[in-house]
Coordinates of C-alpha atoms in Angstrom, one line a residue:
M1 CA -45.2 2.1 78.4
M2 CA -46.2 4.4 75.6
Q3 CA -48.1 7.5 76.7
Y4 CA -51.0 8.4 74.4
Y5 CA -52.0 12.0 73.7
P6 CA -55.7 12.4 74.2
I7 CA -57.5 14.5 71.5
H8 CA -60.9 15.0 70.1
V9 CA -60.8 14.7 66.3
N10 CA -63.0 16.4 63.7
L11 CA -63.8 13.7 61.2
Q12 CA -66.4 15.5 59.2
H13 CA -66.0 14.6 55.5
K14 CA -63.0 12.4 56.4
Q15 CA -63.0 8.8 55.3
V16 CA -62.9 6.2 58.0
A17 CA -62.3 2.7 56.7
I18 CA -63.7 -0.3 58.7
I19 CA -62.2 -3.5 57.6
G20 CA -64.6 -6.2 59.0
G21 CA -68.3 -6.5 59.4
G22 CA -69.0 -8.1 62.7
K23 CA -70.2 -6.8 66.1
V24 CA -66.9 -5.0 66.8
A25 CA -67.2 -3.2 63.5
Q26 CA -70.8 -2.4 64.3
R27 CA -69.9 -0.8 67.7
K28 CA -67.2 1.4 66.0
I29 CA -69.6 2.5 63.3
N30 CA -72.4 3.3 65.8
S31 CA -70.1 5.9 67.4
L32 CA -68.8 7.2 64.1
L33 CA -72.3 7.9 62.7
Q34 CA -72.5 10.9 65.0
T35 CA -69.3 12.5 63.5
N36 CA -70.4 13.0 59.8
A37 CA -67.4 11.0 58.7
D38 CA -67.5 9.2 55.4
I39 CA -67.7 5.6 56.6
L40 CA -66.4 2.8 54.4
V41 CA -67.0 -0.9 55.4
V42 CA -65.1 -3.6 53.6
S43 CA -66.2 -7.1 54.3
P44 CA -67.9 -10.0 52.4
E45 CA -70.5 -10.3 55.2
V46 CA -71.8 -7.8 57.7
T47 CA -74.3 -7.7 60.5
E48 CA -77.9 -6.9 59.8
T49 CA -77.5 -3.5 61.4
I50 CA -74.6 -2.6 59.2
K51 CA -76.5 -3.8 56.2
Q52 CA -79.4 -1.6 57.2
W53 CA -77.1 1.4 57.6
S54 CA -75.8 0.8 54.1
E55 CA -79.3 0.6 52.7
E56 CA -80.0 3.9 54.5
R57 CA -76.9 5.4 52.8
K58 CA -75.3 6.1 56.1
L59 CA -72.1 4.3 54.9
E60 CA -70.6 2.6 51.9
W61 CA -70.4 -1.2 52.1
R62 CA -68.0 -2.9 49.7
K63 CA -69.1 -6.5 49.8
K64 CA -65.8 -8.2 49.1
N65 CA -62.5 -9.2 50.6
F66 CA -60.0 -6.5 51.6
S67 CA -57.6 -5.1 49.0
P68 CA -54.9 -2.4 49.7
S69 CA -56.7 0.1 47.4
D70 CA -59.5 0.1 50.0
L71 CA -57.3 2.4 52.1
D72 CA -56.6 4.9 49.4
R73 CA -58.7 7.7 50.9
A74 CA -58.8 6.7 54.5
T75 CA -57.8 9.0 57.4
L76 CA -58.5 6.5 60.1
V77 CA -58.5 2.7 59.7
F78 CA -60.1 0.1 61.9
A79 CA -58.8 -3.4 61.3
V80 CA -61.5 -5.4 63.0
T81 CA -61.7 -8.7 61.2
N82 CA -61.5 -12.1 62.9
D83 CA -58.2 -12.8 61.1
S84 CA -55.3 -11.4 63.2
K85 CA -52.9 -11.9 60.4
L86 CA -55.0 -9.8 58.1
N87 CA -55.4 -7.2 60.7
D88 CA -51.6 -7.0 61.1
F89 CA -51.2 -6.9 57.3
I90 CA -53.6 -3.9 57.1
K91 CA -51.5 -2.1 59.7
K92 CA -48.3 -2.9 57.8
I93 CA -49.4 -1.6 54.5
A94 CA -51.2 1.6 55.7
K95 CA -49.5 4.8 54.7
E96 CA -47.6 6.9 57.2
H97 CA -50.3 9.5 57.5
Q98 CA -53.0 6.9 58.2
W99 CA -53.8 5.9 61.8
V100 CA -54.7 2.3 62.3
N101 CA -56.6 0.6 65.2
V102 CA -56.0 -3.1 65.3
S103 CA -58.7 -4.9 67.3
S104 CA -56.7 -8.2 67.7
N105 CA -53.5 -6.6 68.9
G106 CA -53.8 -3.4 70.9
S107 CA -50.1 -2.9 71.2
E108 CA -50.0 -2.5 67.4
S109 CA -52.6 0.2 67.4
Q110 CA -51.7 3.8 66.7
F111 CA -54.8 5.0 68.6
H112 CA -57.4 3.6 71.0
V113 CA -61.0 4.6 71.2
P114 CA -61.9 5.5 74.8
A115 CA -65.1 5.0 76.7
V116 CA -67.3 8.0 76.0
I117 CA -69.9 9.7 78.2
V118 CA -72.0 12.3 76.4
E119 CA -74.6 14.5 78.0
G120 CA -75.6 17.4 75.8
P121 CA -72.5 19.4 74.9
L122 CA -70.5 17.6 77.6
C123 CA -68.2 14.8 76.4
I124 CA -66.0 12.9 78.9
T125 CA -63.7 10.2 77.7
V126 CA -62.0 7.4 79.8
S127 CA -59.1 5.3 78.6
T128 CA -56.9 2.6 80.1
S129 CA -54.5 3.0 77.1
G130 CA -56.0 -0.1 75.5
I131 CA -55.4 -2.3 78.5
S132 CA -59.0 -3.0 79.4
P133 CA -62.0 -1.5 77.5
S134 CA -64.2 -3.1 80.1
I135 CA -62.6 -1.2 83.0
S136 CA -62.8 2.0 80.9
K137 CA -66.5 1.4 80.4
K138 CA -67.1 0.7 84.1
I139 CA -65.3 3.9 85.2
G140 CA -67.3 5.9 82.6
Q141 CA -70.6 4.6 83.8
N142 CA -69.6 5.5 87.4
I143 CA -68.8 9.0 86.3
K144 CA -72.1 9.3 84.5
N145 CA -74.0 8.2 87.5
H146 CA -72.5 11.0 89.6
L147 CA -72.8 13.8 87.1
D148 CA -74.6 16.9 88.4
E149 CA -77.5 17.6 86.0
E150 CA -76.9 21.4 86.5
I151 CA -73.5 21.0 84.6
V152 CA -75.3 20.4 81.3
E153 CA -77.6 23.5 81.9
D154 CA -74.5 25.5 82.8
L155 CA -72.8 24.5 79.5
Y156 CA -75.8 25.5 77.4
F157 CA -75.8 28.9 79.2
L158 CA -72.1 29.3 78.5
K159 CA -72.4 28.1 74.9
R160 CA -75.0 30.8 74.1
W161 CA -73.1 33.6 75.7
R162 CA -69.7 32.4 74.3
E163 CA -71.0 32.8 70.8
T164 CA -72.2 36.3 71.5
I165 CA -69.0 37.3 73.2
Q166 CA -66.8 35.9 70.4
E167 CA -68.8 37.7 67.8
T168 CA -68.8 41.0 69.7
I169 CA -65.6 41.5 71.8
A170 CA -62.6 41.8 69.5
N171 CA -59.9 42.4 72.1
D172 CA -58.4 39.1 73.2
D173 CA -57.7 40.1 76.8
K174 CA -61.2 41.5 77.4
R175 CA -62.9 38.6 75.7
H176 CA -60.9 36.0 77.8
A177 CA -61.5 37.9 81.0
L178 CA -65.3 38.0 80.4
L179 CA -65.4 34.3 79.4
R180 CA -63.5 33.4 82.7
Y181 CA -66.0 35.4 84.7
F182 CA -69.0 33.7 83.0
A183 CA -67.5 30.3 83.9
S184 CA -67.0 31.3 87.5
E185 CA -68.9 29.7 90.3
S186 CA -70.0 33.1 91.5
L187 CA -71.9 33.8 88.3
L188 CA -73.1 30.2 87.5
K189 CA -74.6 29.8 90.9
H190 CA -76.1 33.3 91.1
P191 CA -79.9 33.3 91.4
N192 CA -80.2 35.9 88.6
R193 CA -77.3 34.8 86.4
E194 CA -78.8 36.0 83.2
G195 CA -79.2 39.5 84.6
E196 CA -75.7 39.5 86.0
A197 CA -74.3 38.1 82.8
H198 CA -76.0 40.8 80.7
K199 CA -74.7 43.5 83.1
A200 CA -71.1 42.2 82.9
F201 CA -71.4 42.0 79.1
C202 CA -72.7 45.6 78.8
Q203 CA -70.0 46.9 81.1
V204 CA -67.2 45.4 78.9
L205 CA -68.8 46.9 75.8
K206 CA -69.0 50.2 77.6
D207 CA -65.6 50.6 79.2
G208 CA -63.7 47.4 78.4
T209 CA -63.3 46.1 82.0
C210 CA -64.2 42.8 83.6
D211 CA -62.5 42.2 86.9
G212 CA -64.6 39.2 88.0
T213 CA -66.3 41.2 90.8
I214 CA -69.3 42.5 88.8

């Protein structure tokens, strides 16, 4: 069985072509709207929600049947029509650099979209390699139900300090050591972690050391 490589992709200003306008297309688009991708929908008919998104200029809707030129600028392609032969044709004519997801034939897809759990800056994905999206969704919901709320607070704390450290500490070793300390249980669970964090940061600025015992 093929092993997929899990990655998070920056789609900002990249075109994503959705061929099809039904509920499957709508679900794909709903997630893509958060990415600032340039979304193109090609279909003679679309759901009312997709139509509304088009009227709000959140995507481009080409109200027509698919033609190969619709893929000219696409980075990702979702072939999500109710015609499996058309979906396979879209996969066949896509250029080598274009990744295609075929809703009617998972084994032909070059990528799969996992179940996603998003809580603030935390993003967890779950995949069954296209075998069962329902199982992926169920596992994802179980993970979400057991997430510690403090994790999100910890991430906001780390995000703020990470930006400061990256802008201020030029030496790679010193910067990485400080970031590791900030992510340690001893600091994150400290009752005065802001004070301890500031003390550690100042010590590195002063003498360049961070041994994790500050």
